[in-house]
Amino acid sequence: MPAQIIDGKKVAEEIRAEIRVKTTRLATAGVVPGLAVILVGDNPASLSYVTAKEKACGENGLKSFEHRLPADVSEAKLLELVRSCNEDPAVHGILVQLPLPAHIDESKVIAAISPGKDVDGFTPSNIGRLVLDDPLFVPCTPAGIVELIKRSGVPTDGAHAVIVGRSNIVGRPLMNLLIRRSVNATVTVCHTGTKDLARHCRDADILVPCVGRAGLITGDMVKPGACIIDVGVNQIDDPSAKRGHRLVGDVVFDEAVERAGWITPVPGGVGPMTITMLLWNTVLAAELGRGA
Ligand code: GUN
């Protein structure tokens, strides 16, 4: 029997409904959760993510404050903007869209965000809290992955989860979330130094590729009945598509769907969850009264 398709849009909408209940409640107390969205340069992918984030704010009772800076803006100017958002009581959450241009030190900019407004969960403080099992703001994509797994009824207690990719945005924080007692998985993290990736993947009850390489995970690398959360977003040529290209994940979907128990599509799997968890974190920041 083919896998159950995990509908990220549906799960995201479920959570957005919960968010609207919270923003409605906050509005009666005169609080509108505010998100400062900072975009440097005109990377088309970043621009489309930022636009989607701003739209989602408007649809769910949050206010976004847009800041677009030219690609050649100085690091000092960007730091100044971050600091002014830190001080702004109408701003509960700050998002600096990554990647930043090469002349800017990304880690310096992230570290400048006040941890209480770091709704991306990227600051050393928030990552440290997650590692120490006392999370405040959890990075949005990993948080969304856990929600997808839990809300789809995938058993996690004692499951072997295999993450492919060790990025600061996905792989590393996800590892820490999956070993929490509330999930209780045993985690293997594969990366470019891993020998025999296929062997590790075949042993996974929960497989999470987050590499950005189309075709990386083929059907023979999937354990029958496994849950596959495909985080990859890759544009590939497709002459039959309207624009001549389409988006695929890291998994060969048509092969994997025949063996897996659950699988997320790309697009429509993890993507909608990332933005939803950003809204969630921003509302949490407002609830915690971090505006001042
Ligand atoms: N670039 C890719 N993913 C993300 C994300 O979740 N947050 C930010 N700020 N930048 C990103």
Tab-separated table of C-alpha atoms and ligand atoms in Angstrom:
chain	number	residue	atom	x	y	z
A	1	MET	CA	0.000	0.000	0.000
A	2	PRO	CA	1.471	3.424	-0.870
A	3	ALA	CA	2.383	5.798	1.927
A	4	GLN	CA	0.003	8.175	3.621
A	5	ILE	CA	0.752	11.636	2.260
A	6	ILE	CA	1.283	14.134	5.072
A	7	ASP	CA	-0.509	17.310	4.001
A	8	GLY	CA	1.590	20.184	5.337
A	9	LYS	CA	-0.924	22.781	4.192
A	10	LYS	CA	-3.691	21.103	6.191
A	11	VAL	CA	-1.610	20.742	9.371
A	12	ALA	CA	-0.368	24.332	8.960
A	13	GLU	CA	-3.968	25.575	8.652
A	14	GLU	CA	-4.905	23.685	11.820
A	15	ILE	CA	-2.143	25.483	13.718
A	16	ARG	CA	-2.958	28.835	12.074
A	17	ALA	CA	-6.520	28.490	13.405
A	18	GLU	CA	-5.013	28.080	16.895
A	19	ILE	CA	-2.850	31.153	16.249
A	20	ARG	CA	-5.903	33.226	15.252
A	21	VAL	CA	-7.580	32.336	18.535
A	22	LYS	CA	-4.489	33.676	20.298
A	23	THR	CA	-4.206	36.875	18.204
A	24	THR	CA	-7.908	37.577	18.727
A	25	ARG	CA	-7.433	37.206	22.479
A	26	LEU	CA	-4.352	39.455	22.407
A	27	ALA	CA	-6.248	42.061	20.348
A	28	THR	CA	-8.851	42.404	23.091
A	29	ALA	CA	-5.956	43.345	25.388
A	30	GLY	CA	-4.778	45.873	22.783
A	31	VAL	CA	-1.751	43.823	21.681
A	32	VAL	CA	-0.970	43.126	18.031
A	33	PRO	CA	1.995	40.752	17.676
A	34	GLY	CA	4.565	42.579	15.539
A	35	LEU	CA	7.226	40.957	13.362
A	36	ALA	CA	10.104	42.960	11.882
A	37	VAL	CA	11.166	41.320	8.619
A	38	ILE	CA	14.613	42.342	7.402
A	39	LEU	CA	15.690	41.444	3.882
A	40	VAL	CA	19.096	42.392	2.498
A	41	GLY	CA	19.511	42.335	-1.283
A	42	ASP	CA	17.197	40.860	-3.894
A	43	ASN	CA	17.806	37.117	-3.868
A	44	PRO	CA	14.593	35.883	-5.575
A	45	ALA	CA	14.102	32.897	-3.240
A	46	SER	CA	14.562	35.095	-0.149
A	47	LEU	CA	12.205	37.693	-1.606
A	48	SER	CA	9.488	35.108	-2.153
A	49	TYR	CA	9.927	33.670	1.379
A	50	VAL	CA	9.754	37.139	2.909
A	51	THR	CA	6.651	38.054	0.913
A	52	ALA	CA	4.970	34.828	2.026
A	53	LYS	CA	5.878	35.525	5.667
A	54	GLU	CA	4.438	39.058	5.496
A	55	LYS	CA	1.252	37.797	3.843
A	56	ALA	CA	0.817	35.103	6.510
A	57	CYS	CA	1.172	37.769	9.228
A	58	GLY	CA	-1.634	39.839	7.711
A	59	GLU	CA	-3.942	36.829	7.392
A	60	ASN	CA	-3.540	35.724	10.995
A	61	GLY	CA	-3.773	38.899	13.060
A	62	LEU	CA	-0.094	39.836	13.210
A	63	LYS	CA	1.549	43.003	11.926
A	64	SER	CA	4.715	42.862	9.858
A	65	PHE	CA	7.224	45.692	9.630
A	66	GLU	CA	9.138	45.374	6.398
A	67	HIS	CA	12.762	46.519	6.091
A	68	ARG	CA	14.457	46.063	2.714
A	69	LEU	CA	18.102	47.005	2.499
A	70	PRO	CA	20.333	47.099	-0.580
A	71	ALA	CA	22.775	44.210	-1.136
A	72	ASP	CA	25.740	46.532	-0.494
A	73	VAL	CA	24.479	47.834	2.862
A	74	SER	CA	27.204	47.938	5.492
A	75	GLU	CA	27.249	45.484	8.368
A	76	ALA	CA	27.178	48.450	10.758
A	77	LYS	CA	23.937	49.784	9.209
A	78	LEU	CA	22.298	46.375	9.451
A	79	LEU	CA	23.384	46.011	13.085
A	80	GLU	CA	21.962	49.467	13.782
A	81	LEU	CA	18.606	48.410	12.330
A	82	VAL	CA	18.557	45.200	14.384
A	83	ARG	CA	19.280	47.188	17.526
A	84	SER	CA	16.518	49.681	16.782
A	85	CYS	CA	14.074	46.756	16.364
A	86	ASN	CA	15.314	45.378	19.698
A	87	GLU	CA	14.215	48.671	21.281
A	88	ASP	CA	10.886	49.050	19.455
A	89	PRO	CA	7.952	48.084	21.735
A	90	ALA	CA	5.683	47.369	18.731
A	91	VAL	CA	8.126	44.697	17.534
A	92	HIS	CA	7.811	41.369	19.361
A	93	GLY	CA	9.790	39.290	16.872
A	94	ILE	CA	12.740	40.005	14.559
A	95	LEU	CA	13.546	37.985	11.457
A	96	VAL	CA	16.690	38.585	9.409
A	97	GLN	CA	16.271	36.551	6.237
A	98	LEU	CA	19.293	34.355	5.496
A	99	PRO	CA	21.590	34.041	3.656
A	100	LEU	CA	23.148	37.480	4.000
A	101	PRO	CA	25.616	38.890	1.426
A	102	ALA	CA	29.192	37.620	1.816
A	103	HIS	CA	30.583	40.907	3.218
A	104	ILE	CA	28.307	40.650	6.269
A	105	ASP	CA	29.154	38.406	9.217
A	106	GLU	CA	25.955	36.397	9.624
A	107	SER	CA	26.744	35.154	13.127
A	108	LYS	CA	27.414	38.700	14.332
A	109	VAL	CA	24.040	39.887	13.036
A	110	ILE	CA	22.177	36.944	14.548
A	111	ALA	CA	23.902	37.471	17.900
A	112	ALA	CA	22.730	41.114	17.867
A	113	ILE	CA	19.063	40.074	17.962
A	114	SER	CA	17.620	40.238	21.450
A	115	PRO	CA	17.008	36.585	22.498
A	116	GLY	CA	13.510	37.546	23.674
A	117	LYS	CA	12.662	38.683	20.116
A	118	ASP	CA	14.579	35.963	18.291
A	119	VAL	CA	11.542	34.220	16.818
A	120	ASP	CA	13.776	32.323	14.362
A	121	GLY	CA	15.489	30.722	17.370
A	122	PHE	CA	18.942	31.217	15.832
A	123	THR	CA	20.743	33.202	18.554
A	124	PRO	CA	23.377	31.438	20.653
A	125	SER	CA	21.099	31.935	23.659
A	126	ASN	CA	18.094	30.196	22.104
A	127	ILE	CA	20.168	27.411	20.541
A	128	GLY	CA	21.895	26.919	23.911
A	129	ARG	CA	18.553	26.718	25.698
A	130	LEU	CA	17.356	24.097	23.222
A	131	VAL	CA	20.514	22.027	23.730
A	132	LEU	CA	20.043	22.315	27.500
A	133	ASP	CA	16.441	21.079	27.122
A	134	ASP	CA	14.910	24.392	28.227
A	135	PRO	CA	13.801	25.886	24.891
A	136	LEU	CA	12.301	29.362	24.484
A	137	PHE	CA	12.089	29.971	20.720
A	138	VAL	CA	12.757	26.870	18.634
A	139	PRO	CA	13.927	27.246	14.992
A	140	CYS	CA	10.838	27.176	12.781
A	141	THR	CA	11.575	24.382	10.293
A	142	PRO	CA	12.598	21.821	12.942
A	143	ALA	CA	9.630	22.859	15.128
A	144	GLY	CA	7.329	22.401	12.127
A	145	ILE	CA	8.799	18.966	11.398
A	146	VAL	CA	8.046	17.781	14.928
A	147	GLU	CA	4.458	19.079	14.649
A	148	LEU	CA	4.006	17.257	11.325
A	149	ILE	CA	5.272	13.997	12.817
A	150	LYS	CA	3.190	14.256	16.004
A	151	ARG	CA	-0.034	15.445	14.427
A	152	SER	CA	0.171	12.657	11.814
A	153	GLY	CA	0.211	9.993	14.546
A	154	VAL	CA	3.683	8.696	13.678
A	155	PRO	CA	5.072	6.693	16.645
A	156	THR	CA	8.226	8.357	17.967
A	157	ASP	CA	8.928	6.732	21.336
A	158	GLY	CA	12.088	4.674	20.817
A	159	ALA	CA	11.990	5.238	17.041
A	160	HIS	CA	15.260	5.562	15.151
A	161	ALA	CA	15.314	8.972	13.448
A	162	VAL	CA	17.943	9.608	10.782
A	163	ILE	CA	18.626	13.226	9.824
A	164	VAL	CA	20.630	13.773	6.651
A	165	GLY	CA	22.280	17.199	6.904
A	166	ARG	CA	23.868	19.098	9.807
A	167	SER	CA	22.904	22.723	9.125
A	168	ASN	CA	22.401	25.198	11.948
A	169	ILE	CA	18.901	25.954	10.628
A	170	VAL	CA	17.555	22.391	10.372
A	171	GLY	CA	19.743	19.363	11.140
A	172	ARG	CA	21.380	20.417	14.400
A	173	PRO	CA	18.311	21.897	16.142
A	174	LEU	CA	16.147	19.003	14.899
A	175	MET	CA	18.550	16.518	16.471
A	176	ASN	CA	18.033	18.241	19.828
A	177	LEU	CA	14.249	18.325	19.478
A	178	LEU	CA	13.953	14.656	18.560
A	179	ILE	CA	15.933	13.460	21.587
A	180	ARG	CA	13.687	15.383	24.021
A	181	ARG	CA	11.634	13.071	26.248
A	182	SER	CA	8.406	14.342	24.664
A	183	VAL	CA	9.555	12.768	21.356
A	184	ASN	CA	12.010	10.182	22.701
A	185	ALA	CA	13.608	9.149	19.415
A	186	THR	CA	17.140	7.825	19.021
A	187	VAL	CA	18.873	10.087	16.517
A	188	THR	CA	21.579	9.552	13.907
A	189	VAL	CA	22.860	12.613	12.030
A	190	CYS	CA	24.398	11.898	8.616
A	191	HIS	CA	26.523	14.431	6.745
A	192	THR	CA	29.099	14.671	3.983
A	193	GLY	CA	31.557	12.648	6.065
A	194	THR	CA	29.140	9.742	6.532
A	195	LYS	CA	30.178	6.402	5.098
A	196	ASP	CA	27.431	4.327	3.484
A	197	LEU	CA	24.549	6.797	3.722
A	198	ALA	CA	22.159	4.196	2.269
A	199	ARG	CA	22.759	1.797	5.151
A	200	HIS	CA	21.885	4.456	7.731
A	201	CYS	CA	18.800	5.572	5.818
A	202	ARG	CA	17.545	1.998	5.468
A	203	ASP	CA	17.608	1.708	9.250
A	204	ALA	CA	15.461	4.815	9.787
A	205	ASP	CA	11.940	4.653	11.203
A	206	ILE	CA	11.851	8.415	10.648
A	207	LEU	CA	14.006	9.787	7.819
A	208	VAL	CA	14.576	13.524	7.457
A	209	PRO	CA	16.737	14.564	4.492
A	210	CYS	CA	17.602	18.279	4.639
A	211	VAL	CA	20.460	18.601	2.171
A	212	GLY	CA	19.181	20.345	-0.954
A	213	ARG	CA	20.131	17.702	-3.499
A	214	ALA	CA	17.429	16.336	-5.803
A	215	GLY	CA	17.442	12.553	-6.126
A	216	LEU	CA	19.628	11.960	-3.051
A	217	ILE	CA	17.244	9.496	-1.395
A	218	THR	CA	16.072	6.712	-3.685
A	219	GLY	CA	13.376	4.136	-2.965
A	220	ASP	CA	15.858	1.396	-2.032
A	221	MET	CA	17.138	3.606	0.825
A	222	VAL	CA	13.735	3.632	2.520
A	223	LYS	CA	12.759	1.182	5.260
A	224	PRO	CA	9.291	-0.228	4.549
A	225	GLY	CA	6.715	1.652	6.634
A	226	ALA	CA	9.081	4.527	7.531
A	227	CYS	CA	8.025	8.148	7.918
A	228	ILE	CA	9.839	10.451	5.482
A	229	ILE	CA	9.921	14.192	6.083
A	230	ASP	CA	11.521	15.712	2.990
A	231	VAL	CA	12.983	19.129	3.805
A	232	GLY	CA	14.847	19.617	0.513
A	233	VAL	CA	13.668	22.268	-1.925
A	234	ASN	CA	15.315	21.932	-5.331
A	235	GLN	CA	14.399	23.509	-8.635
A	236	ILE	CA	14.808	21.087	-11.547
A	237	ASP	CA	14.260	21.530	-15.267
A	238	ASP	CA	10.967	20.174	-16.552
A	239	PRO	CA	10.070	21.044	-20.147
A	240	SER	CA	6.499	19.870	-19.523
A	241	ALA	CA	6.011	22.427	-16.721
A	242	LYS	CA	4.557	25.862	-17.458
A	243	ARG	CA	7.729	27.727	-16.414
A	244	GLY	CA	10.090	25.004	-17.678
A	245	HIS	CA	11.028	23.965	-14.157
A	246	ARG	CA	9.472	22.604	-10.971
A	247	LEU	CA	10.286	22.052	-7.300
A	248	VAL	CA	11.272	18.679	-5.895
A	249	GLY	CA	12.673	17.536	-2.555
A	250	ASP	CA	15.752	15.435	-1.763
A	251	VAL	CA	13.695	12.247	-2.075
A	252	VAL	CA	12.705	10.447	-5.287
A	253	PHE	CA	9.048	10.728	-4.337
A	254	ASP	CA	7.556	8.226	-6.813
A	255	GLU	CA	9.887	5.489	-5.562
A	256	ALA	CA	9.736	6.307	-1.858
A	257	VAL	CA	5.937	6.604	-1.744
A	258	GLU	CA	5.689	2.893	-2.612
A	259	ARG	CA	7.719	1.828	0.447
A	260	ALA	CA	7.167	4.476	3.130
A	261	GLY	CA	4.352	4.521	5.685
A	262	TRP	CA	4.119	8.336	5.619
A	263	ILE	CA	5.739	10.904	3.331
A	264	THR	CA	5.626	14.686	2.873
A	265	PRO	CA	5.310	16.093	-0.656
A	266	VAL	CA	7.411	18.967	-2.031
A	267	PRO	CA	5.911	21.514	-2.293
A	268	GLY	CA	3.129	21.296	0.298
A	269	GLY	CA	4.922	19.415	3.085
A	270	VAL	CA	7.433	21.136	5.349
A	271	GLY	CA	7.277	24.550	3.596
A	272	PRO	CA	3.899	25.744	4.935
A	273	MET	CA	4.914	24.631	8.434
A	274	THR	CA	8.026	26.824	8.604
A	275	ILE	CA	6.062	30.045	8.197
A	276	THR	CA	3.366	28.822	10.560
A	277	MET	CA	5.875	28.171	13.341
A	278	LEU	CA	7.325	31.648	12.781
A	279	LEU	CA	3.854	33.088	13.433
A	280	TRP	CA	3.568	30.794	16.451
A	281	ASN	CA	6.854	32.042	17.905
A	282	THR	CA	5.929	35.687	17.274
A	283	VAL	CA	2.611	35.258	19.055
A	284	LEU	CA	4.444	33.531	21.904
A	285	ALA	CA	6.817	36.502	22.098
A	286	ALA	CA	3.835	38.868	22.319
A	287	GLU	CA	2.187	36.694	24.960
A	288	LEU	CA	5.369	36.774	27.006
A	289	GLY	CA	5.199	40.578	26.833
A	290	ARG	CA	8.506	40.987	25.094
A	291	GLY	CA	7.438	44.113	23.212
A	292	ALA	CA	8.942	46.524	25.660
B	1	GUN	N1	16.622	31.139	5.187
B	1	GUN	C1	16.207	29.874	4.971
B	1	GUN	N2	15.413	29.460	5.970
B	1	GUN	C2	15.329	30.475	6.842
B	1	GUN	C3	14.634	30.650	8.066
B	1	GUN	O1	13.937	29.772	8.589
B	1	GUN	N3	14.783	31.874	8.658
B	1	GUN	C4	15.553	32.847	8.117
B	1	GUN	N4	15.658	33.989	8.779
B	1	GUN	N5	16.213	32.715	6.987
B	1	GUN	C5	16.089	31.532	6.349
